[in-house]
PDB file of C-alpha atoms in Angstrom:
ATOM      1  CA  LEU T  26      74.835 -30.704 155.897  1.00 83.00           C
ATOM      2  CA  LEU T  27      74.457 -32.528 159.173  1.00 89.00           C
ATOM      3  CA  TYR T  28      75.449 -36.076 158.041  1.00 92.00           C
ATOM      4  CA  PRO T  29      79.163 -35.653 158.948  1.00 93.00           C
ATOM      5  CA  TRP T  30      78.150 -34.595 162.363  1.00 94.00           C
ATOM      6  CA  LEU T  31      75.721 -37.494 162.699  1.00 93.00           C
ATOM      7  CA  VAL T  32      78.472 -39.962 161.815  1.00 94.00           C
ATOM      8  CA  ARG T  33      80.837 -38.467 164.390  1.00 94.00           C
ATOM      9  CA  GLN T  34      78.201 -38.398 167.247  1.00 96.00           C
ATOM     10  CA  PHE T  35      76.072 -41.476 166.549  1.00 96.00           C
ATOM     11  CA  GLY T  36      78.047 -43.772 164.146  1.00 94.00           C
ATOM     12  CA  ARG T  37      77.936 -44.758 160.541  1.00 93.00           C
ATOM     13  CA  LEU T  38      74.332 -45.938 160.593  1.00 94.00           C
ATOM     14  CA  ALA T  39      72.874 -42.610 161.790  1.00 94.00           C
ATOM     15  CA  PRO T  40      72.622 -40.939 158.291  1.00 94.00           C
ATOM     16  CA  ILE T  41      70.709 -43.980 156.958  1.00 94.00           C
ATOM     17  CA  ARG T  42      68.325 -43.798 159.806  1.00 93.00           C
ATOM     18  CA  ALA T  43      67.859 -40.111 159.429  1.00 92.00           C
ATOM     19  CA  ALA T  44      67.263 -40.270 155.637  1.00 92.00           C
ATOM     20  CA  GLY T  45      64.402 -42.797 155.901  1.00 90.00           C
ATOM     21  CA  VAL T  46      62.936 -43.942 152.596  1.00 92.00           C
ATOM     22  CA  VAL T  47      65.059 -41.565 150.558  1.00 93.00           C
ATOM     23  CA  SER T  48      68.183 -43.512 151.548  1.00 92.00           C
ATOM     24  CA  VAL T  49      67.535 -45.514 148.429  1.00 92.00           C
ATOM     25  CA  ASP T  50      68.026 -42.825 145.922  1.00 90.00           C
ATOM     26  CA  VAL T  51      68.141 -39.163 146.816  1.00 90.00           C
ATOM     27  CA  VAL T  52      70.805 -39.036 149.485  1.00 92.00           C
ATOM     28  CA  LEU T  53      72.570 -42.375 148.785  1.00 92.00           C
ATOM     29  CA  SER T  54      75.607 -40.570 147.311  1.00 92.00           C
ATOM     30  CA  THR T  55      75.854 -38.445 150.448  1.00 93.00           C
ATOM     31  CA  ILE T  56      75.551 -41.468 152.636  1.00 93.00           C
ATOM     32  CA  ILE T  57      78.359 -43.232 150.795  1.00 94.00           C
ATOM     33  CA  ARG T  58      80.563 -40.123 151.033  1.00 94.00           C
ATOM     34  CA  VAL T  59      80.224 -39.808 154.818  1.00 94.00           C
ATOM     35  CA  SER T  60      79.676 -43.456 155.875  1.00 93.00           C
ATOM     36  CA  GLY T  61      81.698 -45.426 153.291  1.00 92.00           C
ATOM     37  CA  ASN T  62      80.954 -47.879 150.491  1.00 94.00           C
ATOM     38  CA  GLN T  63      80.133 -50.684 153.100  1.00 93.00           C
ATOM     39  CA  MET T  64      76.819 -48.952 153.864  1.00 93.00           C
ATOM     40  CA  ILE T  65      75.413 -49.181 150.235  1.00 94.00           C
ATOM     41  CA  SER T  66      73.615 -52.456 150.732  1.00 95.00           C
ATOM     42  CA  ILE T  67      72.317 -51.510 154.200  1.00 95.00           C
ATOM     43  CA  SER T  68      71.019 -48.207 152.854  1.00 95.00           C
ATOM     44  CA  LEU T  69      69.239 -49.778 149.899  1.00 95.00           C
ATOM     45  CA  PHE T  70      67.679 -52.476 152.113  1.00 95.00           C
ATOM     46  CA  HIS T  71      66.601 -49.933 154.692  1.00 95.00           C
ATOM     47  CA  GLY T  72      64.830 -47.661 152.198  1.00 94.00           C
ATOM     48  CA  MET T  73      63.087 -50.492 150.337  1.00 95.00           C
ATOM     49  CA  LEU T  74      61.943 -52.034 153.600  1.00 95.00           C
ATOM     50  CA  ILE T  75      60.433 -48.753 154.714  1.00 95.00           C
ATOM     51  CA  ASP T  76      58.850 -48.094 151.343  1.00 94.00           C
ATOM     52  CA  MET T  77      57.231 -51.533 151.281  1.00 95.00           C
ATOM     53  CA  SER T  78      56.020 -51.326 154.817  1.00 95.00           C
ATOM     54  CA  VAL T  79      53.979 -48.088 154.254  1.00 94.00           C
ATOM     55  CA  PRO T  80      50.986 -49.776 152.575  1.00 95.00           C
ATOM     56  CA  VAL T  81      50.668 -52.066 155.510  1.00 95.00           C
ATOM     57  CA  LEU T  82      51.403 -49.792 158.494  1.00 95.00           C
ATOM     58  CA  VAL T  83      49.474 -46.774 157.494  1.00 96.00           C
ATOM     59  CA  PRO T  84      46.055 -48.513 157.254  1.00 97.00           C
ATOM     60  CA  PHE T  85      46.860 -50.377 160.502  1.00 97.00           C
ATOM     61  CA  PHE T  86      47.595 -47.234 162.509  1.00 96.00           C
ATOM     62  CA  CYS T  87      44.705 -45.366 160.943  1.00 97.00           C
ATOM     63  CA  SER T  88      42.312 -48.139 162.121  1.00 96.00           C
ATOM     64  CA  LEU T  89      43.452 -47.776 165.709  1.00 93.00           C
TER      65      LEU T  89
END
């Protein structure tokens, strides 16, 4: 519901940043609708990067 507001206030990348790892699948259609087709590759890359970094970053921060 807030994605159109996020785009108006913070730009076209804001919904991708807010979605996090689910920007790959769950909310991709909403991101495309509010941000445009140009954001598909950025959204996919962002979600996959976050998903792949979890096994590395969680043990690191737990060991601190």
